[in-house]
Coordinates of C-alpha atoms in Angstrom, one line a residue:
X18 CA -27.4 -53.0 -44.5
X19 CA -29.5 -49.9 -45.6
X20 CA -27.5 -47.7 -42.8
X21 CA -24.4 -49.1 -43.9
X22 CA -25.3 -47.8 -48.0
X23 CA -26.2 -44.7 -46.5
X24 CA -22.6 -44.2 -44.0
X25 CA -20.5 -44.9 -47.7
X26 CA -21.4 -41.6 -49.2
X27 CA -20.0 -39.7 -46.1
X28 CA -16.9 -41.3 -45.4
X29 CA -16.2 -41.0 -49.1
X30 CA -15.8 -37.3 -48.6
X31 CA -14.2 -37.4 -44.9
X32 CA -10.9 -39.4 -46.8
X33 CA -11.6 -36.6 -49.7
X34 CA -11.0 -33.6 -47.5
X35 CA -8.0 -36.2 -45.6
X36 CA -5.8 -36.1 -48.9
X37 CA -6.2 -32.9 -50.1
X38 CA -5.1 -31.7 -47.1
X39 CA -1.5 -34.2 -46.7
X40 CA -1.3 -33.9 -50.5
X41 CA 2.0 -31.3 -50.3
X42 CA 4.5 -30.9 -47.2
X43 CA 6.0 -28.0 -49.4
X44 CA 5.9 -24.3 -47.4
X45 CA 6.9 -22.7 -50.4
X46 CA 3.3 -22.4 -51.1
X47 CA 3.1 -20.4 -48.0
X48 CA 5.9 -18.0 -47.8
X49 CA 4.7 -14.5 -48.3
X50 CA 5.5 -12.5 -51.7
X51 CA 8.5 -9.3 -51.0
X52 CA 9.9 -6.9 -53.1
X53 CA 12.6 -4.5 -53.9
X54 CA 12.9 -1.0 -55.3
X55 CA 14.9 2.2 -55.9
X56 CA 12.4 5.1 -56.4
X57 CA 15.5 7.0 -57.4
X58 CA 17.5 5.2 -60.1
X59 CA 19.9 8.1 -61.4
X60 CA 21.9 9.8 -58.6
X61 CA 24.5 12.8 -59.3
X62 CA 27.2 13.8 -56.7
X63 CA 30.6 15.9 -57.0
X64 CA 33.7 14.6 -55.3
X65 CA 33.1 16.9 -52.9
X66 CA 29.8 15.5 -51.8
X67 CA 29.4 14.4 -48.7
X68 CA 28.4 10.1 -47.6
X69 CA 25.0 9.9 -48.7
X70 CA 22.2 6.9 -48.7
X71 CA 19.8 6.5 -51.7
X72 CA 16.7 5.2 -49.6
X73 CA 15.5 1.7 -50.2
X74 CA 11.7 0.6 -50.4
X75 CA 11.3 -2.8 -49.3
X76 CA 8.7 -5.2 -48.2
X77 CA 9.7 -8.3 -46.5
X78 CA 12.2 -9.3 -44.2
X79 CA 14.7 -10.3 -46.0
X80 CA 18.3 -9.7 -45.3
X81 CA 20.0 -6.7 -47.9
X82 CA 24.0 -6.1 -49.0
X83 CA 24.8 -3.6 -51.5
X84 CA 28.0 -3.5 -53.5
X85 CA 29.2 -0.5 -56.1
X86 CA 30.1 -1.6 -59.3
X87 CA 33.6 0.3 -59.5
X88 CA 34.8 1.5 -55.9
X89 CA 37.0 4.2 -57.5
X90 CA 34.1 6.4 -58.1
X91 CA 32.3 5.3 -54.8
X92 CA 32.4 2.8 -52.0
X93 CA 29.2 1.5 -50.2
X94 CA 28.7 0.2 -46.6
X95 CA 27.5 -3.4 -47.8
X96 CA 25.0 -3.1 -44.5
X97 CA 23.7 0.2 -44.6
X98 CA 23.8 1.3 -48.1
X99 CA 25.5 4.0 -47.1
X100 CA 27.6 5.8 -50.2
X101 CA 30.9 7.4 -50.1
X102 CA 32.3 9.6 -52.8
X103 CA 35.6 8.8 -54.1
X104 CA 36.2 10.0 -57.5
X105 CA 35.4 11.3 -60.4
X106 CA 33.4 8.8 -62.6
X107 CA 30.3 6.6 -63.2
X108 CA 29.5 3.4 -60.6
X109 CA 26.2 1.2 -60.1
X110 CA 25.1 0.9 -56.3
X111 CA 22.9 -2.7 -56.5
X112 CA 21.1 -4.0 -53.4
X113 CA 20.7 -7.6 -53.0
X114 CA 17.8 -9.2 -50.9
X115 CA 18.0 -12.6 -49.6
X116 CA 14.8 -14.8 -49.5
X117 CA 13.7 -15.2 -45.4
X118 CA 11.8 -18.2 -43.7
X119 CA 8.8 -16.2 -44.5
X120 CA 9.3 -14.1 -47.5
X121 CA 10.6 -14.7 -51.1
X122 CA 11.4 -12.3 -53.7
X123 CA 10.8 -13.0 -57.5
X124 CA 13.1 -9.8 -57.9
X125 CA 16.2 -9.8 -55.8
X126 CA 18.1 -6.9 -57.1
X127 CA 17.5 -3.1 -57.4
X128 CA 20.2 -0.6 -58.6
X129 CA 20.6 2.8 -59.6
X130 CA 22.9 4.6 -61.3
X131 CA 25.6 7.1 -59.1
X132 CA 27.4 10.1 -61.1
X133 CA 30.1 11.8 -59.8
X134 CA 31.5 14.6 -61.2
X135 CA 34.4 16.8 -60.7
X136 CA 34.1 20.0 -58.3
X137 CA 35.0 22.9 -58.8
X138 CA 36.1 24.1 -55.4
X139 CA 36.1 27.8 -56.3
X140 CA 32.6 28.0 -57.6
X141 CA 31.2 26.0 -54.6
X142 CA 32.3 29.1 -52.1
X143 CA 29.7 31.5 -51.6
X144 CA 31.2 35.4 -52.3
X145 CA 32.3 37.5 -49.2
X146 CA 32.8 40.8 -48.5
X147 CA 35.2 42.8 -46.1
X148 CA 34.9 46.6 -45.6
X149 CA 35.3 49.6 -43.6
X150 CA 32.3 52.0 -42.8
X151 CA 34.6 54.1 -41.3
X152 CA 37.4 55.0 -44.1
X153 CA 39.0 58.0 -42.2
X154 CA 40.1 58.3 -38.1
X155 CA 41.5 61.4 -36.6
X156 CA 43.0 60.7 -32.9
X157 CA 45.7 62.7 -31.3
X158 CA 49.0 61.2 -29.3
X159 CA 46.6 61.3 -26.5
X160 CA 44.5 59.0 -27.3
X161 CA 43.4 55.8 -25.8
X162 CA 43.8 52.0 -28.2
X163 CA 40.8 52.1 -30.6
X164 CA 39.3 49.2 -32.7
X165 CA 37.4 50.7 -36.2
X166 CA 34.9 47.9 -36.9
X167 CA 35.3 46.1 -39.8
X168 CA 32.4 44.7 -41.7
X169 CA 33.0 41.5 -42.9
X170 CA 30.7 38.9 -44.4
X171 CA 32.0 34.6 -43.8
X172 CA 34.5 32.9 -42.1
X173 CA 37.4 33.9 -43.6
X174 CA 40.3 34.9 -41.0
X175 CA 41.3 38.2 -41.4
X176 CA 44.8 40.0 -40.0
X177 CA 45.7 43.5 -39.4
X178 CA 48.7 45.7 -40.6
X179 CA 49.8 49.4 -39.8
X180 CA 51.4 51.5 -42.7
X181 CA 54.1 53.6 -40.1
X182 CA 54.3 51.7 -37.0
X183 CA 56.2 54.9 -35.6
X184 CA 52.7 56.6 -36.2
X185 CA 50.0 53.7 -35.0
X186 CA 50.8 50.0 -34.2
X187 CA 47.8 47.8 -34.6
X188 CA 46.9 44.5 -32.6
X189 CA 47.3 41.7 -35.8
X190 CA 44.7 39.3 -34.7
X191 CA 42.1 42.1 -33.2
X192 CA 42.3 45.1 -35.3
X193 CA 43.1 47.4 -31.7
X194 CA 45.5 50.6 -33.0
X195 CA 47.5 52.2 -30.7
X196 CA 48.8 55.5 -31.1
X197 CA 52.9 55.9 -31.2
X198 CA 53.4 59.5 -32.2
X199 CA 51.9 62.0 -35.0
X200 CA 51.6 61.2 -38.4
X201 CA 49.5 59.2 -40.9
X202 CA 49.1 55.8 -41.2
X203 CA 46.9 53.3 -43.2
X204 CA 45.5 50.4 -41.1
X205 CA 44.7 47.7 -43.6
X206 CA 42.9 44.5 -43.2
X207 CA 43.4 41.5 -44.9
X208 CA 41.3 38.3 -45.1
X209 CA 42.0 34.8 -46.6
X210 CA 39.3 32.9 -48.6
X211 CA 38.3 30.0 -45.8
X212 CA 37.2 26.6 -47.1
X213 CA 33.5 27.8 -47.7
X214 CA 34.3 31.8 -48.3
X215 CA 35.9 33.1 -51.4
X216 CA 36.8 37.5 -51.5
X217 CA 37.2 38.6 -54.8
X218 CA 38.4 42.1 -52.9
X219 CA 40.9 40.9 -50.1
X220 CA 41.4 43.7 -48.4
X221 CA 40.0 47.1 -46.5
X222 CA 41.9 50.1 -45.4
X223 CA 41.3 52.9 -43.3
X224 CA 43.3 56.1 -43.3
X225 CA 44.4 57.1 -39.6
X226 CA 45.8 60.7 -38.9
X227 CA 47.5 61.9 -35.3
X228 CA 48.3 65.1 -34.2
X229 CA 50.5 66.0 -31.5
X230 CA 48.3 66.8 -28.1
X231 CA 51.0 69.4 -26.9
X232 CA 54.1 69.8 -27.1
X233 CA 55.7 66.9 -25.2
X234 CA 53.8 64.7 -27.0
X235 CA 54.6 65.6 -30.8
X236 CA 57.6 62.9 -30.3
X237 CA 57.7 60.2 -32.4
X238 CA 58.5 57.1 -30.9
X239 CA 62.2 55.7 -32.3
X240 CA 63.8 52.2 -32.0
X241 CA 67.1 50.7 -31.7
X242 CA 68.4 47.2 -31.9
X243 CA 71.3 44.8 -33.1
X244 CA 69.6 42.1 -36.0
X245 CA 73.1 40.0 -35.0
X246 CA 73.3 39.8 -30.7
X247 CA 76.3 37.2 -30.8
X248 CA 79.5 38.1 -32.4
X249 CA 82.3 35.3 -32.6
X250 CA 86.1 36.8 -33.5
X251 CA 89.7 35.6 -32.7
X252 CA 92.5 37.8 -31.8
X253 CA 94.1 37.7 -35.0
X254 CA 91.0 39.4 -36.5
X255 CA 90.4 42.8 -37.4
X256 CA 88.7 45.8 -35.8
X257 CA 85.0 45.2 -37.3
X258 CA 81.3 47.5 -36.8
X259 CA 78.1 45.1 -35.7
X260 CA 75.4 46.8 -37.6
X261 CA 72.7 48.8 -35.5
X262 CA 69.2 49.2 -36.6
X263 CA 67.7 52.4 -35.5
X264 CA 64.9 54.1 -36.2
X265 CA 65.1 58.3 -35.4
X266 CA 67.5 60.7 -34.8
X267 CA 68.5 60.1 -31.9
X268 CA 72.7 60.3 -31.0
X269 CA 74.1 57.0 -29.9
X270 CA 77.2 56.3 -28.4
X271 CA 78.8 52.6 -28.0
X272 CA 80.9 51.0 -24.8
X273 CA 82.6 47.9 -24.1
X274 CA 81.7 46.1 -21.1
X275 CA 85.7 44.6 -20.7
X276 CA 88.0 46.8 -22.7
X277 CA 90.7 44.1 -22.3
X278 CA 88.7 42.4 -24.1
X279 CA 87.8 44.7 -27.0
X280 CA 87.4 48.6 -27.5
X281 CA 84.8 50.5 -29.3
X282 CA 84.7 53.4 -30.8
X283 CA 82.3 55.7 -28.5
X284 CA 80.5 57.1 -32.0
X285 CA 81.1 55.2 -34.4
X286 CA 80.7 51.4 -32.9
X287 CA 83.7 50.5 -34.7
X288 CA 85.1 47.3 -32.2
X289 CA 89.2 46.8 -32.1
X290 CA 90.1 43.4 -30.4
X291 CA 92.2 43.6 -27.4
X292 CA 92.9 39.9 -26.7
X293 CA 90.8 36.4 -25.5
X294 CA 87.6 36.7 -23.4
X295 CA 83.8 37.9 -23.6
X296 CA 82.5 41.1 -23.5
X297 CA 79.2 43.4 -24.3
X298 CA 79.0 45.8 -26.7
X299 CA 76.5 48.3 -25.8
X300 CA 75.0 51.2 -28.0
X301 CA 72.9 53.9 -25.7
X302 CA 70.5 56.5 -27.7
X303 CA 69.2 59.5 -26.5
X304 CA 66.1 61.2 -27.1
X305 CA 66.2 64.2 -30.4
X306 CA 63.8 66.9 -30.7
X307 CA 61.7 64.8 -32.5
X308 CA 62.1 61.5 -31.5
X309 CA 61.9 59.6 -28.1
X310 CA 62.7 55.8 -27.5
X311 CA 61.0 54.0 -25.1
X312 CA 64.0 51.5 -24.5
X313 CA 67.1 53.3 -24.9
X314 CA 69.9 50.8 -25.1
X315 CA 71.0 47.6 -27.9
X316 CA 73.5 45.4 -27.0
X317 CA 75.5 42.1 -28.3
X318 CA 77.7 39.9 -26.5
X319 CA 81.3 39.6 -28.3
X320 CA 83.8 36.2 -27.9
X321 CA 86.9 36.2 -28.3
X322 CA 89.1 33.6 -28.8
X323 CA 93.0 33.0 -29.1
X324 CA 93.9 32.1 -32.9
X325 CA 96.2 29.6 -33.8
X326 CA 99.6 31.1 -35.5
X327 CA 100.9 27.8 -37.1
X328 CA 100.8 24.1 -36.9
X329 CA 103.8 21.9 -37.5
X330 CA 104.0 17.6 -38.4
X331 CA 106.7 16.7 -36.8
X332 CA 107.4 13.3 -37.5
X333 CA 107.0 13.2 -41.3
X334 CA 109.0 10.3 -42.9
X335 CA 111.7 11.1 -44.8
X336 CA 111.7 8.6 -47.1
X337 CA 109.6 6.1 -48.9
X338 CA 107.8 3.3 -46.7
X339 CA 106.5 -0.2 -47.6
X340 CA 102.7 -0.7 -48.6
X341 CA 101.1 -2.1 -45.3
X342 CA 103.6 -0.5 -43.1
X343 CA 101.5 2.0 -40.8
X344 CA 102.4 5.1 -38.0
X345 CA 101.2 7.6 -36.1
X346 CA 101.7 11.8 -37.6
X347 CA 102.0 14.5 -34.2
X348 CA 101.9 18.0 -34.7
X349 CA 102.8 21.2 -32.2
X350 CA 100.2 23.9 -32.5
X351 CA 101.1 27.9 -31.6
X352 CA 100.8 29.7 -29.8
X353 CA 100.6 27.6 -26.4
X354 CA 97.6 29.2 -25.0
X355 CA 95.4 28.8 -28.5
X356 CA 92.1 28.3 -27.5
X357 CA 91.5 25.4 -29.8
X358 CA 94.1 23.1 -30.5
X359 CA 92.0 20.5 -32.6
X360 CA 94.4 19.2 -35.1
X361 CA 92.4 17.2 -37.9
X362 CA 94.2 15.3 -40.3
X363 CA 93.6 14.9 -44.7
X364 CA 95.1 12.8 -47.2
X365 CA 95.1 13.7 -50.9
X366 CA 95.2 10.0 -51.9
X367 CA 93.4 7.8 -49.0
X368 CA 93.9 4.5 -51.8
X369 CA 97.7 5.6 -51.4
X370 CA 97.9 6.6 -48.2
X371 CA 94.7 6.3 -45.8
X372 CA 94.9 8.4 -42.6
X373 CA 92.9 8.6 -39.4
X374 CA 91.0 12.6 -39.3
X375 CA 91.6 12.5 -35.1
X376 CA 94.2 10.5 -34.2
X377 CA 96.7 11.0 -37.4
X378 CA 97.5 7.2 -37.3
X379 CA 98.2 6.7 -41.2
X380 CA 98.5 3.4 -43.5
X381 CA 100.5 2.7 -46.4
X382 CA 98.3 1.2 -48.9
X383 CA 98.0 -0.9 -51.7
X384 CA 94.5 -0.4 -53.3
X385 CA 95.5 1.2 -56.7
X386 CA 99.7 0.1 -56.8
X387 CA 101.8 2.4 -55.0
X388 CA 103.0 6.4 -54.9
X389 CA 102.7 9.2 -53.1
X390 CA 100.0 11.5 -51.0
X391 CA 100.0 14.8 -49.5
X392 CA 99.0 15.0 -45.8
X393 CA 97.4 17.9 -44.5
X394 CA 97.0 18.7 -40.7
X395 CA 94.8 21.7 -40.0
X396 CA 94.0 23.9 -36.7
X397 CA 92.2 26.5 -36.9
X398 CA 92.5 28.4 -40.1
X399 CA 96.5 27.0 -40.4
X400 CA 97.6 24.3 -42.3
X401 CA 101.1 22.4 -43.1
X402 CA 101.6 19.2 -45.3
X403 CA 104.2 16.5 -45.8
X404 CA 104.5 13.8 -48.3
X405 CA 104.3 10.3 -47.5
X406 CA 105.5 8.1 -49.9
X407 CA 105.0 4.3 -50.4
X408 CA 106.8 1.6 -52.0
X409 CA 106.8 -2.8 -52.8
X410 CA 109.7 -5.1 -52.4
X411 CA 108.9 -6.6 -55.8
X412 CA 108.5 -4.3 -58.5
X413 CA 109.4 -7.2 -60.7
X414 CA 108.9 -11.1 -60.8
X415 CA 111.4 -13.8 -62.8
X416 CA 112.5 -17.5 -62.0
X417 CA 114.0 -17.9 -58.7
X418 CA 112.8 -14.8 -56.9
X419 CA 112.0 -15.7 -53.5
X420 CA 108.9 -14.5 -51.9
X421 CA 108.8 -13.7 -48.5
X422 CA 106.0 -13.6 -45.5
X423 CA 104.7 -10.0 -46.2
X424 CA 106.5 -8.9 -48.6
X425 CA 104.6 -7.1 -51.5
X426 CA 104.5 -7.0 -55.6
X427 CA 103.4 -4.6 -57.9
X428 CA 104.8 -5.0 -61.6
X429 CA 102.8 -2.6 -63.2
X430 CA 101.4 -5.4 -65.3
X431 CA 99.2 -8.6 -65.2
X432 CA 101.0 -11.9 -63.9
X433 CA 99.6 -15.3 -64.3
X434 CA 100.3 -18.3 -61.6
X435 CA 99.9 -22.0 -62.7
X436 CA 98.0 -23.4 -60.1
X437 CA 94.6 -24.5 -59.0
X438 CA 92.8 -22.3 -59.2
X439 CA 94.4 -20.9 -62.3
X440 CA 95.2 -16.7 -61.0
X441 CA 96.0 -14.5 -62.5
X442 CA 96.9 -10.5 -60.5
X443 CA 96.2 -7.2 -63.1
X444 CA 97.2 -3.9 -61.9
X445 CA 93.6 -3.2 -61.1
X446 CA 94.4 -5.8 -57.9
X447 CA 96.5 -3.3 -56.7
X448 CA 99.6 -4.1 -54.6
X449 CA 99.9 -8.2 -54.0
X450 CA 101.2 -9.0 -50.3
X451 CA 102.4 -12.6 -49.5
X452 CA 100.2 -13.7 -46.4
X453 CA 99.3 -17.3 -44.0
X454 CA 95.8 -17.2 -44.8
X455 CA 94.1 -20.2 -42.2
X456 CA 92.0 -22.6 -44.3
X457 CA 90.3 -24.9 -42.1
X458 CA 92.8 -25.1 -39.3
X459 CA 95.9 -25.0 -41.9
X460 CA 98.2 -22.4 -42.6
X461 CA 98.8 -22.0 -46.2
X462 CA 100.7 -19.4 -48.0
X463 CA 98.2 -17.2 -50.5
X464 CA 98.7 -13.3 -52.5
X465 CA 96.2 -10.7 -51.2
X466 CA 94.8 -8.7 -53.2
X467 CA 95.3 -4.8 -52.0
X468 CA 92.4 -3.4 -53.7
X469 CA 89.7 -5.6 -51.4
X470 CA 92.1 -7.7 -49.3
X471 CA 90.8 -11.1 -51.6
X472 CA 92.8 -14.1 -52.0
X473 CA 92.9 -17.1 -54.1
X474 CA 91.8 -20.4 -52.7
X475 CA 95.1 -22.0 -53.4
X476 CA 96.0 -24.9 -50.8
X477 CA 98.9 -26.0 -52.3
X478 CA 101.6 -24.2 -50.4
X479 CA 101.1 -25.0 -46.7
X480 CA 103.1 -23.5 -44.1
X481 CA 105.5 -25.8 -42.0
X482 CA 108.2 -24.9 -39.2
X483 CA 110.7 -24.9 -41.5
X484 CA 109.2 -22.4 -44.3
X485 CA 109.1 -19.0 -45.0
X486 CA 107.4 -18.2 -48.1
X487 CA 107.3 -18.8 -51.9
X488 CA 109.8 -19.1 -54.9
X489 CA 109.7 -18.9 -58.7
X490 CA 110.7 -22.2 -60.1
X491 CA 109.6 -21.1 -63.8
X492 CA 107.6 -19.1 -65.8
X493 CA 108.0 -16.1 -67.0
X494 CA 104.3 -14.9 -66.0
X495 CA 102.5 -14.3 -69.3
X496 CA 99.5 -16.6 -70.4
X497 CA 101.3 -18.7 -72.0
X498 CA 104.2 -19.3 -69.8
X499 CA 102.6 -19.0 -66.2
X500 CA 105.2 -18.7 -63.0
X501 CA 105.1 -22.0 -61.5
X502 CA 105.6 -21.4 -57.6
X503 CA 106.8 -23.7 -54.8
X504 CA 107.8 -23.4 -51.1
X505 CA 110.8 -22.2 -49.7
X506 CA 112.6 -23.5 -47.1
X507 CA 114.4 -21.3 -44.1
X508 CA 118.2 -21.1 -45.2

C-alpha cells in the first residue's frame, strides 16, 4: 500500500506531460514566419526604357504574382516581375505572396510606385561629329581611284556626292573618287542622324582639283543618252525630235535603222514617218577638242503603227423603236490594213438606251420614260454617232384600252389601279410593260416596273389559253377614280 502512495505522485505527471502534448492537432503553430519587401519603392522610366525588374526580397517559399495597377503605363510578367514600358503615366507594380505548407506571411503584399515619363528622343542621342582632315586634294587625269578618310564619330550612315562628275565621280557608299578629266570638284559627305547618333553639322566637303597629265589626257569625259528609249507614233502623225541628253561638244549625227519606216534628219534628229513598222533611231557623237566619250552612241526604238482614217455605224435605225426592243450596231473601220480596229461603243443616256462597250448589242430602255440617246463608236482617235430613239405603245390610258402581252405605257403622269394590292405607277417607275409573271406555278398577268424590273403581287388576272392581256373597264386613273382592269379574251 505504501509503494502504491508512492507510484501516484509519478503517474500524475506522466498523464501531465500526455495532454499537453495531444492538447492541439493545429500546425499553424508550426509554420515558419515569411516576409515581403521592395527595397526600392519609387521607380522612374521613360517610354523609351527598356523591360526592367525591380528586385524582390523575400523569405519563404511562398508562391509570388505581380499585377500593375494601370497596364497603359506598364505591363508586368505576373511570374517574373518583369516590367514593360508602355506609356507615358503613373502605375503601381504589387507583388502578391501566397502562404506555403511551411511558411505564412502576416504581410502579403509589397508595391512600389513606377513613373514613366515622356522621352525626348533627340536629347537621348549622344552628339556626332563628321569631318575631313584632309580639306584640299590635287591629282592629275592620271591618277589612280583615291579614298580621303573621313573622320566620323557614331553610327550614323554616311553617303558620298561629287560636285562635276565630268571632273571626279565618287563611289556613294565608300567615298572612292575617280578621276574623269581636269577640273575642280567638291566631294561632299553626308551622314544621317542613326537611332543613337544625332549631327548638328551634317556634312564634310573636300575640295578636289585635276590637271591634265599631257596632252591626250586634258579631255574631259562627255555623255550622251535618250531620257525616253521607246517612242510610239502612227502614220498619220507628224515628223517629231526625241530629245538627246548630251553632255560636251561633241558633233552628233542621227540614222534610221529602216528608213521605210521613218527618216531622220542626219543633224538635227528631226524623225519624218514613212509608214507602219519598227525602227531605231540612232544618234553617234564624236570626240571635240575638249571632250571625249567613252560610249559614243544613244539610241531609241521607234513604232509605228497604221492610224485609223474613219469609222462608220452602219446599221443605225432610222426611226424610233419600242422600249425593250434590243439589236446589234456594226461599224466598218478605214483604212483596211489599220493596225487596230478595236471599235468600242458609248451611249449618252444608258437609262434611255443602254449599249454593250464590245460587242455594240444595244437595249431600248425604260428606266426614266422614254427619248433619245447619242451612240458613239470609237477606233482609234475617230469617232461617228447615231441617234437611237425609243418609244411606248401607250402614251395614254382611258376605259376600254386594251393591253397587250408586252406592250408598254408611259403617260407622263401617275396612274392608280383598283386592285389588291392597291398600285399605283408615277413617272419615277419609268416605262410600265405588260408581262406573265409565274406565281407559284401560275401564269398571271402583272406591269413591270422599268426603272428596277418590280412588279405588283396582283393574282387576279391569270393567264388562260384563250387570253391575251388586260383591258380598261373604268376608271379614269386618278385617286379617286382608279382604272378597274380585267382580262381580255383572244378575238
Amino acid at each position: 500500500m505504501q509503494k502504491l502512495k508512492k507510484l501516484l505522485p509519478l503517474v500524475g505527471a506522466i498523464l501531465a506531460l500526455a495532454f499537453v502534448s495531444c492538447g492541439s492537432d493545429s500546425d499553424d503553430g508550426s509554420k515558419t514566419a515569411g516576409s515581403i519587401s521592395y527595397a526600392t519603392t519609387s521607380v522612374e522610366k521613360t517610354t523609351d526604357d527598356e523591360a526592367f525588374t525591380n528586385a524582390l526580397t523575400k523569405t519563404g517559399d511562398g508562391t509570388v504574382t505581380y499585377a500593375s495597377s494601370k497596364t497603359d503605363v506598364a505591363t508586368v510578367n505576373e511570374t517574373t516581375g518583369e516590367v514593360t514600358i508602355v506609356g507615358a503615366g503613373e502605375t503601381t507594380i504589387t507583388a502578391t505572396v501566397a502562404d506555403s505548407d511551411s511558411y505564412t506571411y502576416a504581410t502579403k503584399t509589397a508595391s512600389y510606385a513606377l513613373t514613366v515619363m515622356a522621352a525626348d528622343t533627340a536629347q537621348q542621342k549622344t552628339a556626332g561629329s563628321i569631318s575631313y582632315a584632309t580639306t584640299t586634294v590635287s591629282k592629275t587625269t592620271a591618277d589612280e581611284a583615291f579614298t580621303n578618310s573621313v573622320t566620323k564619330t557614331g553610327d550614323g550612315t554616311v553617303s558620298y556626292a561629287s560636285s562635276k562628275t565630268d571632273v571626279a565621280e565618287v563611289n556613294a557608299t565608300t567615298g572612292e573618287v575617280t578621276i574623269k578629266g581636269a577640273g575642280e570638284a567638291t566631294i561632299t559627305a553626308t551622314v544621317t542622324d542613326s537611332d543613337t547618333y544625332t549631327y548638328a553639322t551634317k556634312t564634310a566637303s573636300y575640295t578636289l582639283t585635276v590637271t591634265a597629265a599631257d596632252t591626250a589626257q586634258q579631255k574631259t569625259a562627255g555623255s550622251i543618252s535618250y531620257a525616253t528609249t521607246t517612242v510610239s507614233k502612227t502614220t498619220d502623225d507628224e515628223a517629231f525630235t526625241n530629245s538627246l541628253t548630251m553632255t560636251g561638244d561633241g558633233t552628233v549625227t542621227y540614222s534610221s535603222s529602216d528608213e521605210s519606216v521613218a527618216t531622220v534628219n542626219a543633224s538635227t534628229g528631226e524623225v519624218t514617218i514613212v509608214g507602219a513598222g519598227t525602227a531605231t533611231i540612232t544618234a553617234t557623237v564624236t570626240d571635240s577638242a575638249s571632250y571625249t566619250y567613252a560610249t559614243k552612241t544613244a539610241s531609241y526604238t521607234l513604232t509605228v503603227t497604221v492610224a485609223v482614217s474613219s469609222v462608220i455605224i452602219n446599221n443605225a435605225p432610222t426611226e424610233a423603236l419600242f422600249v425593250n426592243s434590243t439589236g446589234t450596231l456594226t461599224a466598218t473601220v478605214s483604212p483596211d490594213n489599220a493596225t487596230d480596229k478595236t471599235i468600242v461603243w458609248s451611249s449618252s443616256d444608258p437609262d434611255y438606251v443602254s449599249i454593250n462597250a464590245e460587242t455594240g448589242e444595244y437595249t431600248i430602255m425604260g428606266k426614266k420614260g422614254y427619248g433619245s440617246a447619242t451612240i458613239t463608236a470609237t477606233a482609234g482617235d475617230k469617232t461617228t454617232t447615231c441617234t437611237i430613239t425609243g418609244k411606248v405603245h401607250h402614251t395614254s390610258l382611258q376605259a376600254e384600252d386594251i393591253i397587250l402581252v408586252g406592250e408598254t405605257i408611259y403617260t407622263g403622269k401617275t396612274w392608280y389601279v383598283n386592285i389588291s394590292p392597291n398600285t399605283s405607277f408615277a413617272t419615277s417607275a419609268g416605262v410600265i410593260t405588260l408581262v406573265e409573271a409565274d406565281t407559284n406555278g401560275t401564269l398571271y398577268y402583272k406591269c413591270s416596273r422599268g426603272s428596277n424590273g418590280t412588279k405588283p403581287n396582283w393574282t387576279s388576272f391569270r393567264v388562260t389559253d384563250n387570253t391575251d392581256g388586260i383591258y380598261i373597264v373604268s376608271g379614269t386613273g386618278t385617286s379617286s377614280d382608279k382604272f378597274v382592269f380585267a382580262v381580255h379574251t383572244k378575238e
